[in-house]
């Protein structure tokens, strides 16, 4: 049975705030204005995510993700500002024998900007969590719109993520010509179309998107790091600056975190105990202002059985105090926080998730918690 998981909240669609506009304004200094055209927004490409990770309110690029830091240290921030300019001017759709193995992510280095660091094969790039066999709405930025086709590849099962990416590592899984656009060029609008992933993938993989213009020999390249772990578009490895309106949340038409799970009435918080590593938690700061912030927590169940009744606990290190919470029942004593399920979201299905949001006060430092436990057992924190 085909699973359909549509993204309705894609990372950084809302980041065109004043500070972001200031950062984008620096693009005007590029020597070739026509050299900036687009990159993959979902699943997010390396160059795009490094822009999101590093963009400050004043427009500077100061990444914190280790891979993005190394990329900037090697070749400066130009490719972070021009994340939509990863191209080869005369590729004309050519692949094997033209773009060499190990240089796929930067298109062989034929463009006006140096994207070579994005070829690094390492395990700490920002990563998108997905489900094998599911269909997702792909989104590719249309900073400058052109007719043409998008070829989407995914790495074969058993590929070596530490070795340079080769054409032989990839399987072509989708091709689309002239897909629709969400809006006009010049911002964070995008082309969009559905892509169904193969069902026989597990673990870490890489999506390679090749945009072939039909009105020019110019081609564009994006490498997106993904993991097939039952996720639904959650992104980990990003640390957008405080004050940004960037969101890493996503929902799914098959999500178990909505009120559609109202068939369960359990309010127990002690039933299924997860084994170590059986749950994964993402903690995101949606927005932050003055002495308050909005947060969101997603709990993913990668155990082999459903969780019937849950309680998530963590501690704050800097005195943060939750003032309002939705999607759960909260209790805070000092720095210790406990959130348990509502009657309608008590069950976390296998490879499913629940999410809750909250408002809180903070002062001084708003550090993210580093340890969470579900029903008394430690979770993986990403």
Tab-separated table of C-alpha atoms in Angstrom:
chain	number	residue	atom	x	y	z
A	1	UNK	CA	0.000	0.000	0.000
A	2	UNK	CA	1.375	3.384	-0.983
A	3	UNK	CA	2.013	5.844	1.817
A	4	UNK	CA	1.495	9.504	1.041
A	5	UNK	CA	3.232	12.028	3.247
A	6	UNK	CA	2.782	15.602	2.069
A	7	UNK	CA	4.883	18.355	3.522
A	8	UNK	CA	2.664	21.202	4.724
A	9	UNK	CA	5.384	23.034	6.620
A	10	UNK	CA	8.701	23.157	4.779
A	11	UNK	CA	11.814	24.400	6.499
A	12	UNK	CA	12.586	28.099	6.083
A	13	UNK	CA	9.658	29.070	3.890
A	14	UNK	CA	9.058	31.844	6.446
A	15	UNK	CA	12.617	33.138	6.820
A	16	UNK	CA	12.237	36.234	4.635
A	17	UNK	CA	12.236	38.513	7.666
A	18	UNK	CA	14.216	41.741	7.770
A	19	UNK	CA	17.485	40.105	8.761
A	20	UNK	CA	17.172	37.507	6.035
A	21	UNK	CA	16.414	40.101	3.406
A	22	UNK	CA	19.586	41.858	4.459
A	23	UNK	CA	21.498	38.657	3.851
A	24	UNK	CA	19.922	38.132	0.465
A	25	UNK	CA	20.775	41.693	-0.476
A	26	UNK	CA	24.430	40.696	-0.567
A	27	UNK	CA	23.712	38.577	-3.617
A	28	UNK	CA	23.728	41.724	-5.684
A	29	UNK	CA	27.517	41.765	-5.449
A	30	UNK	CA	27.821	38.560	-7.478
A	31	UNK	CA	29.784	39.116	-10.712
A	32	UNK	CA	27.201	37.366	-12.878
A	33	UNK	CA	23.578	38.074	-11.849
A	34	UNK	CA	22.288	35.358	-14.210
A	35	UNK	CA	24.386	32.776	-12.376
A	36	UNK	CA	21.949	32.412	-9.483
A	37	UNK	CA	18.957	30.197	-10.228
A	38	UNK	CA	17.886	27.651	-7.623
A	39	UNK	CA	18.581	24.773	-5.253
A	40	UNK	CA	16.635	22.035	-3.539
A	41	UNK	CA	14.510	23.288	-0.616
A	42	UNK	CA	12.910	19.954	0.282
A	43	UNK	CA	14.613	17.721	1.008
A	44	UNK	CA	17.013	20.525	1.779
A	45	UNK	CA	20.307	20.656	-0.105
A	46	UNK	CA	23.635	21.088	1.643
A	47	UNK	CA	24.200	24.614	0.407
A	48	UNK	CA	20.670	25.717	1.305
A	49	UNK	CA	20.776	24.232	4.796
A	50	UNK	CA	24.170	25.838	5.471
A	51	UNK	CA	22.605	29.194	4.598
A	52	UNK	CA	19.703	28.517	6.986
A	53	UNK	CA	22.111	27.268	9.668
A	54	UNK	CA	24.403	30.273	9.524
A	55	UNK	CA	22.251	33.264	8.618
A	56	UNK	CA	22.258	35.936	11.328
A	57	UNK	CA	19.793	38.768	11.857
A	58	UNK	CA	22.346	41.228	10.456
A	59	UNK	CA	22.811	39.173	7.257
A	60	UNK	CA	26.142	37.599	8.202
A	61	UNK	CA	26.732	33.879	7.636
A	62	UNK	CA	28.105	32.260	10.801
A	63	UNK	CA	27.240	28.551	10.683
A	64	UNK	CA	27.337	26.227	13.682
A	65	UNK	CA	26.797	22.883	11.947
A	66	UNK	CA	30.288	21.287	11.787
A	67	UNK	CA	30.133	20.408	8.085
A	68	UNK	CA	28.888	23.892	7.208
A	69	UNK	CA	31.603	25.448	9.364
A	70	UNK	CA	34.261	23.490	7.467
A	71	UNK	CA	32.732	24.428	4.112
A	72	UNK	CA	32.867	28.127	5.017
A	73	UNK	CA	36.392	27.819	6.429
A	74	UNK	CA	37.592	26.267	3.160
A	75	UNK	CA	36.045	28.671	0.679
A	76	UNK	CA	34.395	31.529	2.547
A	77	UNK	CA	30.726	32.480	2.766
A	78	UNK	CA	30.150	33.328	-0.900
A	79	UNK	CA	28.469	30.005	-1.649
A	80	UNK	CA	26.294	30.404	1.449
A	81	UNK	CA	24.936	33.724	0.215
A	82	UNK	CA	24.698	32.308	-3.327
A	83	UNK	CA	23.285	28.923	-2.328
A	84	UNK	CA	21.133	29.008	-5.474
A	85	UNK	CA	24.142	29.325	-7.843
A	86	UNK	CA	25.576	25.790	-7.936
A	87	UNK	CA	25.809	25.264	-11.689
A	88	UNK	CA	27.783	24.260	-14.764
A	89	UNK	CA	27.318	26.659	-17.709
A	90	UNK	CA	27.708	24.117	-20.535
A	91	UNK	CA	26.616	20.739	-19.133
A	92	UNK	CA	23.597	20.404	-21.445
A	93	UNK	CA	22.218	17.436	-19.510
A	94	UNK	CA	25.430	15.418	-19.630
A	95	UNK	CA	26.155	13.149	-16.684
A	96	UNK	CA	28.566	10.181	-16.685
A	97	UNK	CA	31.859	11.073	-18.343
A	98	UNK	CA	31.221	14.797	-18.103
A	99	UNK	CA	30.691	15.457	-14.378
A	100	UNK	CA	33.410	13.329	-12.711
A	101	UNK	CA	32.774	10.968	-9.818
A	102	UNK	CA	33.386	12.710	-6.526
A	103	UNK	CA	32.298	16.086	-7.957
A	104	UNK	CA	28.578	15.520	-8.491
A	105	UNK	CA	27.447	17.824	-5.686
A	106	UNK	CA	29.212	20.848	-7.202
A	107	UNK	CA	28.618	19.924	-10.842
A	108	UNK	CA	32.296	19.347	-11.542
A	109	UNK	CA	33.312	22.840	-10.477
A	110	UNK	CA	32.422	24.459	-13.790
A	111	UNK	CA	30.417	27.365	-12.395
A	112	UNK	CA	31.456	30.874	-11.346
A	113	UNK	CA	31.339	30.035	-7.622
A	114	UNK	CA	33.302	27.374	-5.748
A	115	UNK	CA	30.933	24.772	-4.254
A	116	UNK	CA	33.604	22.066	-3.978
A	117	UNK	CA	33.290	21.711	-0.138
A	118	UNK	CA	29.741	20.423	-0.630
A	119	UNK	CA	31.211	17.238	-2.130
A	120	UNK	CA	32.551	16.234	1.296
A	121	UNK	CA	31.151	12.856	2.351
A	122	UNK	CA	30.655	13.098	6.114
A	123	UNK	CA	27.918	12.219	8.579
A	124	UNK	CA	27.278	15.618	10.142
A	125	UNK	CA	25.567	17.579	7.353
A	126	UNK	CA	22.014	18.682	8.222
A	127	UNK	CA	19.765	15.728	7.447
A	128	UNK	CA	16.088	15.181	6.594
A	129	UNK	CA	14.273	12.223	8.169
A	130	UNK	CA	11.981	10.353	5.751
A	131	UNK	CA	10.108	7.080	5.209
A	132	UNK	CA	11.033	4.642	2.441
A	133	UNK	CA	8.202	3.924	0.011
A	134	UNK	CA	6.476	7.212	0.844
A	135	UNK	CA	5.669	10.051	-1.546
A	136	UNK	CA	6.798	13.591	-0.756
A	137	UNK	CA	6.352	16.962	-2.368
A	138	UNK	CA	9.788	17.989	-3.613
A	139	UNK	CA	10.505	21.720	-3.706
A	140	UNK	CA	13.251	23.356	-5.760
A	141	UNK	CA	13.891	27.078	-5.504
A	142	UNK	CA	13.118	29.154	-8.614
A	143	UNK	CA	15.232	32.214	-7.877
A	144	UNK	CA	15.400	32.570	-11.654
A	145	UNK	CA	12.769	30.572	-13.513
A	146	UNK	CA	13.622	28.514	-16.616
A	147	UNK	CA	11.919	25.748	-18.571
A	148	UNK	CA	13.462	22.316	-18.304
A	149	UNK	CA	13.414	19.048	-16.402
A	150	UNK	CA	14.410	17.827	-12.964
A	151	UNK	CA	16.076	14.418	-12.646
A	152	UNK	CA	15.975	13.024	-9.102
A	153	UNK	CA	18.402	10.289	-8.041
A	154	UNK	CA	18.732	8.441	-4.726
A	155	UNK	CA	21.702	6.360	-3.631
A	156	UNK	CA	21.468	2.591	-3.924
A	157	UNK	CA	20.965	0.478	-0.824
A	158	UNK	CA	24.405	-0.487	0.501
A	159	UNK	CA	26.265	2.585	-0.781
A	160	UNK	CA	29.204	3.799	1.283
A	161	UNK	CA	28.378	7.259	2.739
A	162	UNK	CA	32.058	7.865	3.515
A	163	UNK	CA	33.272	7.371	-0.080
A	164	UNK	CA	33.174	10.055	-2.813
A	165	UNK	CA	29.777	10.032	-4.526
A	166	UNK	CA	29.874	8.256	-7.907
A	167	UNK	CA	27.319	7.972	-10.691
A	168	UNK	CA	27.254	4.209	-10.107
A	169	UNK	CA	25.974	4.867	-6.564
A	170	UNK	CA	22.768	6.458	-7.868
A	171	UNK	CA	19.393	5.263	-9.110
A	172	UNK	CA	17.210	7.616	-11.161
A	173	UNK	CA	13.849	7.550	-9.362
A	174	UNK	CA	11.939	10.463	-10.905
A	175	UNK	CA	11.953	12.864	-13.843
A	176	UNK	CA	9.590	15.802	-14.286
A	177	UNK	CA	9.451	18.509	-16.956
A	178	UNK	CA	8.260	22.058	-16.296
A	179	UNK	CA	6.558	21.428	-12.933
A	180	UNK	CA	4.289	24.121	-11.432
A	181	UNK	CA	5.648	26.990	-9.354
A	182	UNK	CA	4.443	28.382	-6.031
A	183	UNK	CA	5.115	31.966	-7.083
A	184	UNK	CA	7.393	34.212	-9.067
A	185	UNK	CA	11.207	34.181	-9.058
A	186	UNK	CA	13.484	36.245	-6.872
A	187	UNK	CA	12.789	34.822	-3.419
A	188	UNK	CA	11.974	31.565	-1.661
A	189	UNK	CA	9.277	30.435	-4.076
A	190	UNK	CA	9.742	27.058	-5.695
A	191	UNK	CA	8.887	24.439	-8.283
A	192	UNK	CA	7.007	21.529	-6.745
A	193	UNK	CA	6.151	17.944	-7.720
A	194	UNK	CA	5.636	14.573	-6.039
A	195	UNK	CA	8.402	11.983	-5.773
A	196	UNK	CA	7.875	8.464	-4.443
A	197	UNK	CA	10.940	6.896	-2.818
A	198	UNK	CA	11.825	3.228	-3.347
A	199	UNK	CA	10.522	0.997	-0.567
A	200	UNK	CA	13.759	-0.990	-0.221
A	201	UNK	CA	15.880	1.730	1.382
A	202	UNK	CA	16.980	1.973	5.005
A	203	UNK	CA	19.426	4.172	6.875
A	204	UNK	CA	21.409	7.118	5.517
A	205	UNK	CA	21.163	8.067	1.848
A	206	UNK	CA	21.677	11.010	-0.458
A	207	UNK	CA	19.312	12.627	-2.945
A	208	UNK	CA	20.969	14.135	-6.019
A	209	UNK	CA	18.830	16.586	-8.023
A	210	UNK	CA	19.940	17.609	-11.521
A	211	UNK	CA	18.095	20.556	-13.098
A	212	UNK	CA	18.524	20.500	-16.895
A	213	UNK	CA	17.497	23.734	-18.610
A	214	UNK	CA	15.834	23.322	-22.004
A	215	UNK	CA	16.552	26.904	-23.112
A	216	UNK	CA	20.288	26.830	-22.335
A	217	UNK	CA	23.122	24.318	-21.765
A	218	UNK	CA	23.332	25.566	-18.163
A	219	UNK	CA	22.573	22.898	-15.500
A	220	UNK	CA	22.179	23.021	-11.701
A	221	UNK	CA	23.083	20.527	-8.952
A	222	UNK	CA	21.907	19.788	-5.409
A	223	UNK	CA	22.912	17.094	-2.909
A	224	UNK	CA	20.488	16.501	-0.022
A	225	UNK	CA	21.338	14.270	2.945
A	226	UNK	CA	18.449	12.066	4.104
A	227	UNK	CA	17.834	9.106	6.394
A	228	UNK	CA	15.066	6.538	6.010
A	229	UNK	CA	14.070	6.034	9.641
A	230	UNK	CA	10.308	6.444	9.591
A	231	UNK	CA	10.536	10.224	9.730
A	232	UNK	CA	8.204	12.661	8.048
A	233	UNK	CA	10.420	15.533	6.980
A	234	UNK	CA	11.966	16.395	10.345
A	235	UNK	CA	15.343	18.126	9.964
A	236	UNK	CA	18.225	17.666	12.388
A	237	UNK	CA	21.687	19.181	12.480
A	238	UNK	CA	20.491	22.761	12.042
A	239	UNK	CA	20.995	25.574	14.538
A	240	UNK	CA	19.295	28.646	13.076
A	241	UNK	CA	20.132	31.873	14.916
A	242	UNK	CA	17.999	33.069	17.803
A	243	UNK	CA	15.335	35.485	16.664
A	244	UNK	CA	14.894	33.706	13.312
A	245	UNK	CA	11.402	32.596	12.321
A	246	UNK	CA	12.785	29.443	10.703
A	247	UNK	CA	10.762	26.356	11.560
A	248	UNK	CA	11.841	22.717	11.336
A	249	UNK	CA	8.388	21.312	11.967
A	250	UNK	CA	6.388	19.228	9.538
A	251	UNK	CA	3.112	17.382	9.490
A	252	UNK	CA	1.817	14.517	7.428
A	253	UNK	CA	-1.516	13.401	6.081
A	254	UNK	CA	-0.805	10.096	7.792
A	255	UNK	CA	0.603	11.611	10.974
A	256	UNK	CA	-0.390	10.030	14.260
A	257	UNK	CA	0.169	13.299	16.098
A	258	UNK	CA	-3.200	14.830	15.230
A	259	UNK	CA	-6.647	14.419	16.678
A	260	UNK	CA	-7.297	11.645	14.149
A	261	UNK	CA	-5.954	9.300	16.804
A	262	UNK	CA	-8.902	10.041	19.068
A	263	UNK	CA	-9.931	6.381	19.024
A	264	UNK	CA	-7.556	5.843	21.921
A	265	UNK	CA	-8.602	7.026	25.351
A	266	UNK	CA	-5.640	5.900	27.396
A	267	UNK	CA	-4.077	8.473	29.654
A	268	UNK	CA	-1.471	6.139	31.124
A	269	UNK	CA	2.069	7.424	31.096
A	270	UNK	CA	3.836	4.233	32.129
A	271	UNK	CA	2.748	1.487	29.728
A	272	UNK	CA	5.234	0.716	26.942
A	273	UNK	CA	8.844	1.276	27.966
A	274	UNK	CA	11.116	2.106	25.059
A	275	UNK	CA	14.489	0.392	24.713
A	276	UNK	CA	17.518	2.685	24.546
A	277	UNK	CA	17.558	4.346	21.138
A	278	UNK	CA	13.934	3.377	20.481
A	279	UNK	CA	12.762	6.973	20.506
A	280	UNK	CA	14.101	10.107	18.866
A	281	UNK	CA	13.378	13.636	20.053
A	282	UNK	CA	13.756	16.890	18.169
A	283	UNK	CA	13.517	20.159	20.116
A	284	UNK	CA	13.090	23.311	18.069
A	285	UNK	CA	12.841	27.009	18.853
A	286	UNK	CA	10.231	28.276	16.416
A	287	UNK	CA	10.677	31.948	17.299
A	288	UNK	CA	12.195	34.033	20.081
A	289	UNK	CA	11.688	37.583	21.272
A	290	UNK	CA	12.689	39.708	24.256
A	291	UNK	CA	12.172	37.418	27.261
A	292	UNK	CA	9.923	34.744	25.701
A	293	UNK	CA	10.048	32.094	22.979
A	294	UNK	CA	7.909	29.513	21.209
A	295	UNK	CA	9.162	25.926	21.092
A	296	UNK	CA	8.116	22.651	19.522
A	297	UNK	CA	9.038	19.103	20.476
A	298	UNK	CA	8.548	16.037	18.259
A	299	UNK	CA	8.838	12.510	19.650
A	300	UNK	CA	9.401	9.715	17.104
A	301	UNK	CA	8.844	6.038	17.924
A	302	UNK	CA	11.369	3.769	16.203
A	303	UNK	CA	10.589	0.828	18.461
A	304	UNK	CA	9.003	-2.386	17.131
A	305	UNK	CA	5.781	-1.824	19.098
A	306	UNK	CA	3.460	1.108	19.651
A	307	UNK	CA	3.695	3.294	22.742
A	308	UNK	CA	0.345	3.437	24.562
A	309	UNK	CA	0.578	6.344	26.964
A	310	UNK	CA	3.669	8.524	27.144
A	311	UNK	CA	5.498	10.920	29.394
A	312	UNK	CA	8.470	12.930	28.153
A	313	UNK	CA	10.833	14.481	30.690
A	314	UNK	CA	13.781	16.860	30.470
A	315	UNK	CA	15.496	19.592	32.460
A	316	UNK	CA	16.373	23.167	31.584
A	317	UNK	CA	19.835	24.421	32.446
A	318	UNK	CA	19.147	28.160	32.223
A	319	UNK	CA	15.959	28.751	34.173
A	320	UNK	CA	13.455	28.613	31.289
A	321	UNK	CA	9.834	28.405	32.472
A	322	UNK	CA	6.969	27.050	30.351
A	323	UNK	CA	3.917	29.323	30.519
A	324	UNK	CA	1.563	27.590	28.077
A	325	UNK	CA	1.617	24.214	26.311
A	326	UNK	CA	-0.635	22.563	23.721
A	327	UNK	CA	-0.724	18.936	22.594
A	328	UNK	CA	0.116	17.590	26.046
A	329	UNK	CA	-0.237	18.017	29.800
A	330	UNK	CA	2.743	19.748	31.365
A	331	UNK	CA	4.171	20.048	34.839
A	332	UNK	CA	7.330	21.910	35.794
A	333	UNK	CA	9.049	21.893	39.161
A	334	UNK	CA	12.129	24.087	39.132
A	335	UNK	CA	14.164	23.088	36.086
A	336	UNK	CA	12.472	19.663	35.701
A	337	UNK	CA	9.777	19.439	33.010
A	338	UNK	CA	7.293	16.621	32.425
A	339	UNK	CA	4.851	16.472	29.498
A	340	UNK	CA	2.346	13.620	29.233
A	341	UNK	CA	-0.197	12.763	26.575
A	342	UNK	CA	-3.692	14.069	26.124
A	343	UNK	CA	-6.444	11.436	25.763
A	344	UNK	CA	-6.507	11.918	21.995
A	345	UNK	CA	-2.758	11.490	21.325
A	346	UNK	CA	-1.826	8.764	23.818
A	347	UNK	CA	-0.620	6.296	21.173
A	348	UNK	CA	2.623	6.688	19.227
A	349	UNK	CA	2.484	4.148	16.414
A	350	UNK	CA	5.535	2.258	15.188
A	351	UNK	CA	7.545	4.753	13.109
A	352	UNK	CA	4.987	7.371	14.096
A	353	UNK	CA	5.370	10.577	16.043
A	354	UNK	CA	3.622	13.044	18.312
A	355	UNK	CA	4.355	16.730	18.614
A	356	UNK	CA	3.496	19.463	21.069
A	357	UNK	CA	4.205	23.175	21.191
A	358	UNK	CA	4.647	25.643	23.991
A	359	UNK	CA	5.436	29.193	25.055
A	360	UNK	CA	8.094	29.860	27.676
A	361	UNK	CA	10.034	32.617	29.374
A	362	UNK	CA	13.801	32.886	29.282
A	363	UNK	CA	16.578	35.269	30.240
A	364	UNK	CA	20.314	35.313	29.675
A	365	UNK	CA	20.800	32.096	27.711
A	366	UNK	CA	18.177	29.969	25.973
A	367	UNK	CA	20.166	26.778	25.520
A	368	UNK	CA	18.417	23.718	24.120
A	369	UNK	CA	18.061	20.723	26.466
A	370	UNK	CA	20.437	17.867	25.643
A	371	UNK	CA	18.747	14.906	27.365
A	372	UNK	CA	15.176	13.601	27.133
A	373	UNK	CA	13.530	10.458	28.511
A	374	UNK	CA	10.343	8.782	27.301
A	375	UNK	CA	8.572	6.742	29.960
A	376	UNK	CA	11.788	6.701	31.959
A	377	UNK	CA	14.117	5.570	29.163
A	378	UNK	CA	16.639	7.850	27.480
A	379	UNK	CA	15.949	8.961	23.910
A	380	UNK	CA	18.228	9.867	21.060
A	381	UNK	CA	18.307	13.674	20.840
A	382	UNK	CA	18.813	15.309	17.450
